[in-house]
């Protein structure tokens, strides 16, 4: 039996939003470049106002004898690493005809435009990449003007994305960085129908959105068939390969595992293995753990930065947890902390340390180790922010006899300290569920009623009804 994965339902919403953005871009090309106006294919390209050139000659304007490939990227973006060899190959293949540029944006702290430390982070990354980067590299300004004037105006909010600017200074194409070269080749040969190429791109985006819509409606077999047809029509578009896995994962896990095995054998070029790792963890029925670990290992082998390696090790830890091996999960997280430390990203290092501590607590609770309470007290005393205290309370509920009532109270009170007005209702609701799980009915009733009152106060009818249903279906009549 095929079921519709909850993740597919969320994706339909995202795809619908993307479709709405795409539709706005299909209006006739503009002749003026007003600030903030939507940017479309055929428009004059915005100014090339980068903040600092970090590799190659400085470029301040578009020359009439050159075509430009401008990629927008970010140091934290894993798929962006996969694009680098392709960009270098394009720069070499079309030398003299095409100028290839990569612009790092989204790196700065917009609340402090005097802080230029983000430039050092990009420089460190470029040093690590060595001679892999054979094209010009620039950094956006602290206030991220390039991102706003190019990406946001064009409706792009993720990386990597490419703009092709023709010799006339107009945008000839824009879209995913993995799919631009065929359009570049046609432009150089004078065979690119700009309007038609853009319609083709938007049509493919709409087809993908329709596929997810079909899957949400329960027609997963039909959706898979349509994706197979798209893969046959667009063999160089490796994104479609991961789309197929995303549809299968959680809906038909046997077929999902079979497709994943085929991808491992085929080794498609420019395929981003990191993308499917998260979808593996979304599988609710049958995870082939050996296969999943092989995929993660493939992604780790291809990882090109310490931070991306740390994130993959975090996914590996989650997989070990699903498998029931909390010791292995914590080992993976400890390694993640080391790689995050090497990346010099203190925020990431702290994030992984917190997760590692949470897994340590889970491990102690699973063993009914009396030291769990002492370790929890240590976590509370050394807390400097960031610990997911609701998750901690969930772990504690798995062994309610291992912790005192006072310790439960202290942890749940900590969850309230870190709650915002927006999240407080949800926190109160989760507190109620935890109190109920450990048998503290009066406190559970009080938390349920507080959550209902909070939702009512903010006019949140959906959550008010949700909390009331949970309350009436559990402890209202105790």
Short mmCIF file of C-alpha atoms in Angstrom, two decimals:
data_model
loop_
_atom_site.label_atom_id
_atom_site.label_comp_id
_atom_site.label_asym_id
_atom_site.label_seq_id
_atom_site.Cartn_x
_atom_site.Cartn_y
_atom_site.Cartn_z
CA UNK A 1 0.00 0.00 0.00
CA UNK A 2 1.33 3.44 -0.91
CA UNK A 3 0.84 6.23 1.60
CA UNK A 4 1.42 9.94 1.19
CA UNK A 5 4.38 11.14 3.23
CA UNK A 6 3.70 14.19 5.46
CA UNK A 7 6.87 15.66 3.97
CA UNK A 8 5.25 15.60 0.51
CA UNK A 9 2.33 17.61 1.88
CA UNK A 10 4.75 20.27 3.13
CA UNK A 11 6.57 20.25 -0.19
CA UNK A 12 3.36 20.88 -2.10
CA UNK A 13 2.90 24.09 -0.14
CA UNK A 14 6.49 25.14 -0.90
CA UNK A 15 6.15 24.27 -4.58
CA UNK A 16 2.87 26.18 -4.78
CA UNK A 17 4.62 29.23 -3.34
CA UNK A 18 7.42 28.85 -5.87
CA UNK A 19 4.87 28.52 -8.64
CA UNK A 20 3.29 31.80 -7.58
CA UNK A 21 6.67 33.51 -7.73
CA UNK A 22 7.35 31.99 -11.14
CA UNK A 23 4.03 33.17 -12.52
CA UNK A 24 4.90 36.73 -11.56
CA UNK A 25 8.02 36.48 -13.69
CA UNK A 26 6.20 35.58 -16.89
CA UNK A 27 5.00 39.12 -17.63
CA UNK A 28 6.54 40.97 -20.63
CA UNK A 29 10.19 42.11 -20.24
CA UNK A 30 10.60 45.47 -18.56
CA UNK A 31 12.45 48.37 -20.11
CA UNK A 32 13.25 50.18 -16.87
CA UNK A 33 15.32 49.00 -13.93
CA UNK A 34 13.49 50.58 -11.04
CA UNK A 35 14.81 49.68 -7.63
CA UNK A 36 12.79 46.86 -6.12
CA UNK A 37 10.95 46.06 -9.34
CA UNK A 38 10.75 42.33 -10.20
CA UNK A 39 13.72 41.23 -12.29
CA UNK A 40 12.92 39.16 -15.37
CA UNK A 41 14.64 37.54 -18.31
CA UNK A 42 15.14 40.21 -20.96
CA UNK A 43 15.67 43.00 -18.43
CA UNK A 44 18.87 45.01 -18.31
CA UNK A 45 21.08 43.41 -15.66
CA UNK A 46 21.41 45.36 -12.41
CA UNK A 47 24.79 46.99 -11.69
CA UNK A 48 27.67 44.70 -10.74
CA UNK A 49 28.40 46.41 -7.44
CA UNK A 50 30.39 43.91 -5.43
CA UNK A 51 32.09 44.91 -2.19
CA UNK A 52 35.44 43.13 -2.40
CA UNK A 53 37.11 41.04 -5.12
CA UNK A 54 38.82 38.05 -3.55
CA UNK A 55 40.06 36.24 -6.65
CA UNK A 56 40.67 37.45 -10.21
CA UNK A 57 40.55 40.95 -11.67
CA UNK A 58 38.06 43.48 -10.37
CA UNK A 59 35.06 43.93 -12.67
CA UNK A 60 32.90 47.04 -12.32
CA UNK A 61 30.74 46.92 -15.45
CA UNK A 62 29.65 44.62 -18.26
CA UNK A 63 31.68 44.73 -21.48
CA UNK A 64 29.92 44.49 -24.82
CA UNK A 65 32.23 41.75 -26.15
CA UNK A 66 31.61 39.31 -23.30
CA UNK A 67 28.88 37.04 -22.00
CA UNK A 68 28.77 36.76 -18.21
CA UNK A 69 27.94 33.79 -16.01
CA UNK A 70 27.24 35.12 -12.52
CA UNK A 71 26.69 32.58 -9.76
CA UNK A 72 25.35 33.54 -6.35
CA UNK A 73 26.66 31.26 -3.63
CA UNK A 74 27.29 30.98 0.11
CA UNK A 75 30.01 29.40 2.22
CA UNK A 76 27.50 27.28 4.15
CA UNK A 77 25.84 25.91 1.00
CA UNK A 78 26.72 22.25 0.39
CA UNK A 79 25.28 22.02 -3.18
CA UNK A 80 27.35 25.09 -4.08
CA UNK A 81 30.54 23.04 -3.57
CA UNK A 82 29.41 20.59 -6.23
CA UNK A 83 29.05 23.43 -8.74
CA UNK A 84 32.64 24.68 -8.41
CA UNK A 85 34.27 22.10 -10.75
CA UNK A 86 31.54 22.75 -13.33
CA UNK A 87 32.05 26.52 -13.17
CA UNK A 88 35.80 26.05 -13.53
CA UNK A 89 35.26 23.81 -16.55
CA UNK A 90 32.92 26.39 -18.13
CA UNK A 91 35.44 29.17 -17.49
CA UNK A 92 38.16 27.14 -19.25
CA UNK A 93 35.95 25.94 -22.10
CA UNK A 94 34.71 29.41 -23.06
CA UNK A 95 37.78 31.45 -22.14
CA UNK A 96 37.80 34.72 -24.06
CA UNK A 97 34.07 34.58 -24.74
CA UNK A 98 32.59 34.16 -21.25
CA UNK A 99 33.51 35.77 -17.94
CA UNK A 100 32.58 33.54 -15.00
CA UNK A 101 32.02 35.10 -11.58
CA UNK A 102 30.98 33.68 -8.22
CA UNK A 103 29.55 36.11 -5.68
CA UNK A 104 29.39 35.12 -2.00
CA UNK A 105 26.41 36.73 -0.36
CA UNK A 106 24.31 36.23 2.74
CA UNK A 107 27.52 35.96 4.76
CA UNK A 108 27.46 39.19 6.73
CA UNK A 109 25.61 40.27 9.85
CA UNK A 110 23.17 42.86 8.46
CA UNK A 111 22.59 44.25 11.94
CA UNK A 112 26.25 45.35 12.08
CA UNK A 113 27.48 46.57 8.70
CA UNK A 114 30.84 47.55 10.22
CA UNK A 115 31.67 43.89 10.91
CA UNK A 116 33.78 42.63 8.00
CA UNK A 117 34.83 39.34 9.62
CA UNK A 118 32.73 37.46 7.07
CA UNK A 119 35.39 38.29 4.47
CA UNK A 120 37.94 36.24 6.42
CA UNK A 121 35.54 33.27 6.45
CA UNK A 122 35.25 33.40 2.65
CA UNK A 123 39.01 33.79 2.26
CA UNK A 124 39.59 30.75 4.47
CA UNK A 125 37.19 28.74 2.34
CA UNK A 126 38.92 29.81 -0.89
CA UNK A 127 42.31 28.91 0.56
CA UNK A 128 41.02 25.44 1.38
CA UNK A 129 39.63 24.99 -2.14
CA UNK A 130 43.01 25.89 -3.65
CA UNK A 131 43.24 25.75 -7.44
CA UNK A 132 39.78 24.18 -7.81
CA UNK A 133 38.41 27.71 -8.27
CA UNK A 134 39.44 28.93 -11.72
CA UNK A 135 37.15 31.94 -12.04
CA UNK A 136 36.61 35.32 -10.43
CA UNK A 137 35.25 35.50 -6.88
CA UNK A 138 33.76 38.51 -5.13
CA UNK A 139 31.99 39.18 -1.84
CA UNK A 140 28.74 41.07 -1.42
CA UNK A 141 28.59 44.22 0.70
CA UNK A 142 27.74 43.96 4.42
CA UNK A 143 24.19 45.17 3.68
CA UNK A 144 23.93 42.47 0.94
CA UNK A 145 22.94 44.79 -1.90
CA UNK A 146 23.79 42.29 -4.65
CA UNK A 147 21.53 39.66 -3.11
CA UNK A 148 18.68 42.14 -2.85
CA UNK A 149 19.07 43.67 -6.32
CA UNK A 150 19.61 40.37 -8.14
CA UNK A 151 18.34 37.31 -6.27
CA UNK A 152 15.42 38.71 -4.31
CA UNK A 153 14.11 40.77 -7.21
CA UNK A 154 14.22 37.66 -9.39
CA UNK A 155 12.37 35.60 -6.79
CA UNK A 156 15.31 33.43 -5.72
CA UNK A 157 15.90 32.77 -2.03
CA UNK A 158 18.26 29.78 -2.11
CA UNK A 159 21.67 28.88 -3.45
CA UNK A 160 23.28 28.26 -5.87
CA UNK A 161 21.61 30.29 -8.63
CA UNK A 162 23.08 31.50 -11.93
CA UNK A 163 22.34 34.53 -14.10
CA UNK A 164 23.58 34.65 -17.70
CA UNK A 165 24.07 38.19 -18.99
CA UNK A 166 24.35 38.60 -22.76
CA UNK A 167 26.57 40.98 -24.72
CA UNK A 168 23.68 43.44 -24.80
CA UNK A 169 23.79 43.67 -21.00
CA UNK A 170 20.43 41.96 -20.63
CA UNK A 171 19.62 38.85 -18.62
CA UNK A 172 19.44 35.97 -21.08
CA UNK A 173 18.70 33.24 -18.54
CA UNK A 174 18.50 32.66 -14.81
CA UNK A 175 17.91 29.56 -12.77
CA UNK A 176 19.55 26.61 -10.98
CA UNK A 177 23.34 26.49 -11.23
CA UNK A 178 23.23 22.83 -12.21
CA UNK A 179 21.31 23.46 -15.43
CA UNK A 180 22.69 26.58 -17.10
CA UNK A 181 25.33 25.33 -19.58
CA UNK A 182 22.96 24.16 -22.37
CA UNK A 183 21.42 27.65 -22.42
CA UNK A 184 24.85 29.27 -22.39
CA UNK A 185 25.92 27.18 -25.40
CA UNK A 186 22.80 28.11 -27.34
CA UNK A 187 23.30 31.80 -26.49
CA UNK A 188 26.90 31.77 -27.77
CA UNK A 189 25.77 30.09 -30.99
CA UNK A 190 23.04 32.67 -31.50
CA UNK A 191 20.36 30.00 -31.16
CA UNK A 192 18.85 30.91 -27.80
CA UNK A 193 15.26 32.11 -27.92
CA UNK A 194 15.29 33.88 -24.57
CA UNK A 195 11.53 34.00 -24.06
CA UNK A 196 11.10 30.35 -25.05
CA UNK A 197 14.00 29.17 -22.87
CA UNK A 198 12.52 30.93 -19.88
CA UNK A 199 9.11 29.43 -20.55
CA UNK A 200 10.72 25.97 -20.74
CA UNK A 201 12.35 26.53 -17.36
CA UNK A 202 9.13 27.74 -15.75
CA UNK A 203 7.22 24.87 -17.34
CA UNK A 204 9.60 22.36 -15.73
CA UNK A 205 9.20 24.06 -12.33
CA UNK A 206 5.44 23.91 -12.71
CA UNK A 207 5.58 20.25 -13.74
CA UNK A 208 7.56 19.41 -10.60
CA UNK A 209 5.02 21.31 -8.48
CA UNK A 210 2.18 19.41 -10.22
CA UNK A 211 3.95 16.12 -9.51
CA UNK A 212 3.99 16.84 -5.77
CA UNK A 213 0.35 17.97 -5.96
CA UNK A 214 -0.52 14.67 -7.60
CA UNK A 215 1.34 12.74 -4.89
CA UNK A 216 -0.48 14.66 -2.15
CA UNK A 217 -3.79 13.68 -3.75
CA UNK A 218 -2.74 10.05 -3.32
CA UNK A 219 -1.68 9.41 -6.91
CA UNK A 220 1.90 8.49 -6.06
CA UNK A 221 2.22 5.95 -8.89
CA UNK A 222 1.12 8.59 -11.39
CA UNK A 223 3.53 11.13 -9.87
CA UNK A 224 6.46 8.69 -10.14
CA UNK A 225 5.57 7.93 -13.77
CA UNK A 226 5.56 11.65 -14.57
CA UNK A 227 8.93 12.13 -12.90
CA UNK A 228 10.37 9.22 -14.89
CA UNK A 229 9.20 10.96 -18.07
CA UNK A 230 10.81 14.23 -16.95
CA UNK A 231 14.08 12.44 -16.21
CA UNK A 232 14.04 10.99 -19.73
CA UNK A 233 13.36 14.44 -21.20
CA UNK A 234 15.98 16.23 -19.07
CA UNK A 235 18.79 13.69 -18.50
CA UNK A 236 21.30 16.32 -17.34
CA UNK A 237 19.00 17.66 -14.63
CA UNK A 238 20.11 15.67 -11.57
CA UNK A 239 17.63 17.50 -9.36
CA UNK A 240 14.92 15.29 -10.85
CA UNK A 241 16.71 12.20 -9.54
CA UNK A 242 16.40 13.46 -5.97
CA UNK A 243 12.78 14.54 -6.63
CA UNK A 244 11.94 10.92 -7.45
CA UNK A 245 13.54 9.71 -4.23
CA UNK A 246 11.72 12.41 -2.24
CA UNK A 247 8.40 11.15 -3.61
CA UNK A 248 9.20 7.52 -2.88
CA UNK A 249 10.61 8.04 0.63
CA UNK A 250 7.85 7.46 3.15
CA UNK A 251 5.37 6.44 0.43
CA UNK A 252 6.95 3.31 -1.04
CA UNK A 253 10.10 2.63 0.97
CA UNK A 254 10.96 -0.60 -0.85
CA UNK A 255 11.05 1.23 -4.19
CA UNK A 256 12.86 4.14 -2.52
CA UNK A 257 15.64 1.84 -1.33
CA UNK A 258 15.85 0.24 -4.78
CA UNK A 259 16.13 3.67 -6.46
CA UNK A 260 18.80 4.75 -3.98
CA UNK A 261 20.81 1.60 -4.72
CA UNK A 262 20.58 2.39 -8.44
CA UNK A 263 21.83 5.94 -7.89
CA UNK A 264 24.82 4.67 -5.91
CA UNK A 265 25.75 2.41 -8.83
CA UNK A 266 25.13 5.05 -11.52
CA UNK A 267 27.07 7.83 -9.74
CA UNK A 268 25.32 10.67 -11.62
CA UNK A 269 27.61 13.71 -12.15
CA UNK A 270 26.93 16.83 -10.04
CA UNK A 271 24.51 14.85 -7.87
CA UNK A 272 24.24 16.28 -4.35
CA UNK A 273 24.09 13.27 -2.04
CA UNK A 274 23.53 15.49 0.98
CA UNK A 275 20.05 16.31 -0.35
CA UNK A 276 18.77 12.73 -0.16
CA UNK A 277 20.21 12.11 3.31
CA UNK A 278 17.46 14.15 4.96
CA UNK A 279 14.81 12.35 2.90
CA UNK A 280 16.15 8.99 4.07
CA UNK A 281 15.42 10.05 7.64
CA UNK A 282 11.87 10.97 6.58
CA UNK A 283 11.15 7.34 5.67
CA UNK A 284 8.60 6.07 8.19
CA UNK A 285 8.31 2.41 7.30
CA UNK A 286 11.46 0.62 6.14
CA UNK A 287 14.93 2.17 6.24
CA UNK A 288 17.68 0.00 4.82
CA UNK A 289 20.25 1.05 7.40
CA UNK A 290 23.21 -0.42 5.53
CA UNK A 291 22.17 1.41 2.37
CA UNK A 292 21.56 4.64 4.28
CA UNK A 293 25.02 4.52 5.88
CA UNK A 294 26.58 3.93 2.45
CA UNK A 295 24.83 7.04 1.12
CA UNK A 296 26.02 9.11 4.09
CA UNK A 297 29.54 7.75 3.60
CA UNK A 298 29.40 8.72 -0.09
CA UNK A 299 28.34 12.22 0.91
CA UNK A 300 31.10 12.37 3.55
CA UNK A 301 33.70 11.29 0.97
CA UNK A 302 32.60 14.11 -1.32
CA UNK A 303 32.28 16.72 1.42
CA UNK A 304 34.63 19.62 0.81
CA UNK A 305 34.30 21.67 3.99
CA UNK A 306 34.53 20.89 7.69
CA UNK A 307 31.11 22.38 8.34
CA UNK A 308 29.35 20.28 5.69
CA UNK A 309 31.09 17.19 7.13
CA UNK A 310 29.83 18.14 10.60
CA UNK A 311 26.26 18.44 9.30
CA UNK A 312 26.48 15.03 7.63
CA UNK A 313 27.78 13.48 10.84
CA UNK A 314 24.74 14.97 12.59
CA UNK A 315 22.51 13.16 10.08
CA UNK A 316 24.49 9.99 10.70
CA UNK A 317 23.83 10.40 14.43
CA UNK A 318 20.10 10.69 13.76
CA UNK A 319 20.24 7.51 11.71
CA UNK A 320 22.04 5.65 14.51
CA UNK A 321 19.35 6.88 16.89
CA UNK A 322 16.63 5.51 14.61
CA UNK A 323 18.54 2.23 14.64
CA UNK A 324 18.52 2.30 18.44
CA UNK A 325 22.25 2.71 18.93
CA UNK A 326 22.63 5.87 21.03
CA UNK A 327 26.31 5.18 21.73
CA UNK A 328 27.12 5.28 18.01
CA UNK A 329 24.90 8.35 17.65
CA UNK A 330 26.92 10.21 20.28
CA UNK A 331 30.20 9.11 18.69
CA UNK A 332 29.08 10.62 15.38
CA UNK A 333 28.08 13.83 17.13
CA UNK A 334 31.41 14.05 18.97
CA UNK A 335 33.13 13.86 15.57
CA UNK A 336 30.76 16.55 14.29
CA UNK A 337 31.86 18.82 17.15
CA UNK A 338 35.52 18.34 16.12
CA UNK A 339 34.83 19.22 12.49
CA UNK A 340 32.75 22.23 13.51
CA UNK A 341 35.66 23.37 15.68
CA UNK A 342 38.03 23.09 12.69
CA UNK A 343 35.62 25.23 10.65
CA UNK A 344 36.11 28.10 13.12
CA UNK A 345 32.34 28.51 13.23
CA UNK A 346 31.74 28.95 16.94
CA UNK A 347 27.94 28.99 16.58
CA UNK A 348 27.98 25.68 14.71
CA UNK A 349 30.37 24.16 17.23
CA UNK A 350 28.07 25.17 20.09
CA UNK A 351 25.06 23.72 18.25
CA UNK A 352 26.75 20.34 17.82
CA UNK A 353 27.99 20.33 21.43
CA UNK A 354 24.42 20.80 22.63
CA UNK A 355 23.15 17.98 20.45
CA UNK A 356 25.96 15.75 21.66
CA UNK A 357 24.96 16.48 25.26
CA UNK A 358 21.34 15.65 24.46
CA UNK A 359 22.37 12.30 22.98
CA UNK A 360 24.50 11.60 26.05
CA UNK A 361 21.42 12.17 28.21
CA UNK A 362 19.35 9.89 25.96
CA UNK A 363 22.02 7.22 26.28
CA UNK A 364 22.01 7.40 30.09
CA UNK A 365 18.20 7.32 30.22
CA UNK A 366 18.02 4.33 27.88
CA UNK A 367 20.37 2.47 30.25
CA UNK A 368 18.45 3.67 33.36
CA UNK A 369 21.78 4.96 34.61
CA UNK A 370 21.44 6.75 37.98
CA UNK A 371 24.00 9.25 36.72
CA UNK A 372 21.40 10.69 34.31
CA UNK A 373 20.04 13.05 36.99
CA UNK A 374 23.52 14.34 37.86
CA UNK A 375 24.32 14.88 34.17
CA UNK A 376 21.07 16.80 33.73
CA UNK A 377 21.88 19.03 36.70
CA UNK A 378 25.28 19.69 35.12
CA UNK A 379 23.58 20.70 31.84
CA UNK A 380 21.31 23.11 33.67
CA UNK A 381 24.12 24.68 35.68
CA UNK A 382 26.32 25.13 32.58
CA UNK A 383 23.47 26.34 30.35
CA UNK A 384 24.43 29.37 28.28
CA UNK A 385 21.50 29.20 25.88
CA UNK A 386 20.54 27.08 22.92
CA UNK A 387 19.69 23.81 24.66
CA UNK A 388 16.35 22.40 23.37
CA UNK A 389 14.82 22.01 26.82
CA UNK A 390 11.53 20.62 25.54
CA UNK A 391 13.50 17.82 23.90
CA UNK A 392 15.30 17.29 27.21
CA UNK A 393 11.94 17.00 28.99
CA UNK A 394 10.79 14.46 26.38
CA UNK A 395 13.91 12.39 27.10
CA UNK A 396 13.24 12.58 30.84
CA UNK A 397 9.66 11.37 30.29
CA UNK A 398 11.10 8.15 28.91
CA UNK A 399 12.25 7.26 32.43
CA UNK A 400 10.08 9.25 34.79
CA UNK A 401 11.25 7.33 37.86
CA UNK A 402 14.83 8.39 37.18
CA UNK A 403 14.21 12.06 37.94
CA UNK A 404 12.67 13.88 40.87
CA UNK A 405 9.48 15.90 40.55
CA UNK A 406 11.54 19.00 41.36
CA UNK A 407 13.94 18.31 38.50
CA UNK A 408 11.05 17.92 36.07
CA UNK A 409 9.64 21.23 37.31
CA UNK A 410 13.00 22.97 36.90
CA UNK A 411 13.45 21.73 33.32
CA UNK A 412 9.90 22.61 32.27
CA UNK A 413 10.28 26.04 33.85
CA UNK A 414 13.47 26.47 31.80
CA UNK A 415 11.45 25.81 28.63
CA UNK A 416 9.20 28.73 29.56
CA UNK A 417 12.15 31.03 30.18
CA UNK A 418 13.33 30.57 26.60
CA UNK A 419 9.85 30.75 25.04
CA UNK A 420 8.76 33.81 23.10
CA UNK A 421 5.23 35.17 23.12
CA UNK A 422 4.74 33.47 19.75
CA UNK A 423 5.93 30.05 20.92
CA UNK A 424 4.60 30.11 24.49
CA UNK A 425 1.29 28.42 23.62
CA UNK A 426 3.07 25.48 22.01
CA UNK A 427 5.49 25.23 24.95
CA UNK A 428 2.60 25.13 27.44
CA UNK A 429 0.87 22.45 25.35
CA UNK A 430 4.01 20.30 25.26
CA UNK A 431 4.46 20.81 29.01
CA UNK A 432 0.92 19.53 29.52
CA UNK A 433 1.64 16.42 27.47
CA UNK A 434 4.82 15.71 29.42
CA UNK A 435 3.15 16.21 32.82
CA UNK A 436 0.39 13.86 31.64
CA UNK A 437 2.93 11.26 30.43
CA UNK A 438 4.53 11.06 33.88
CA UNK A 439 1.20 11.00 35.69
CA UNK A 440 1.10 14.53 37.17
CA UNK A 441 -2.53 15.16 36.22
CA UNK A 442 -3.19 18.43 38.17
CA UNK A 443 -0.13 20.09 36.61
CA UNK A 444 -1.05 18.71 33.19
CA UNK A 445 -4.57 20.16 33.51
CA UNK A 446 -3.17 23.54 34.52
CA UNK A 447 -0.76 23.59 31.54
CA UNK A 448 -3.48 22.56 29.08
CA UNK A 449 -5.78 25.32 30.32
CA UNK A 450 -2.94 27.88 30.11
CA UNK A 451 -2.21 26.83 26.51
CA UNK A 452 -5.89 27.15 25.58
CA UNK A 453 -6.10 30.59 27.21
CA UNK A 454 -2.95 31.75 25.42
CA UNK A 455 -4.28 30.66 22.01
CA UNK A 456 -7.65 32.33 22.70
CA UNK A 457 -5.94 35.55 23.78
CA UNK A 458 -4.06 35.71 20.46
CA UNK A 459 -7.05 34.82 18.32
CA UNK A 460 -5.45 31.52 17.29
CA UNK A 461 -8.62 29.48 16.75
CA UNK A 462 -6.81 26.59 15.08
CA UNK A 463 -4.50 25.87 18.03
CA UNK A 464 -7.20 26.68 20.57
CA UNK A 465 -9.35 23.89 19.12
CA UNK A 466 -6.33 21.61 18.86
CA UNK A 467 -5.40 22.09 22.52
CA UNK A 468 -9.02 21.70 23.64
CA UNK A 469 -9.37 18.43 21.71
CA UNK A 470 -6.19 17.08 23.29
CA UNK A 471 -7.37 18.16 26.74
CA UNK A 472 -10.89 16.73 26.41
CA UNK A 473 -9.55 13.53 24.91
CA UNK A 474 -7.15 12.84 27.74
CA UNK A 475 -7.46 14.28 31.25
CA UNK A 476 -10.49 16.59 31.29
CA UNK A 477 -12.53 14.12 33.33
CA UNK A 478 -9.88 12.99 35.82
#
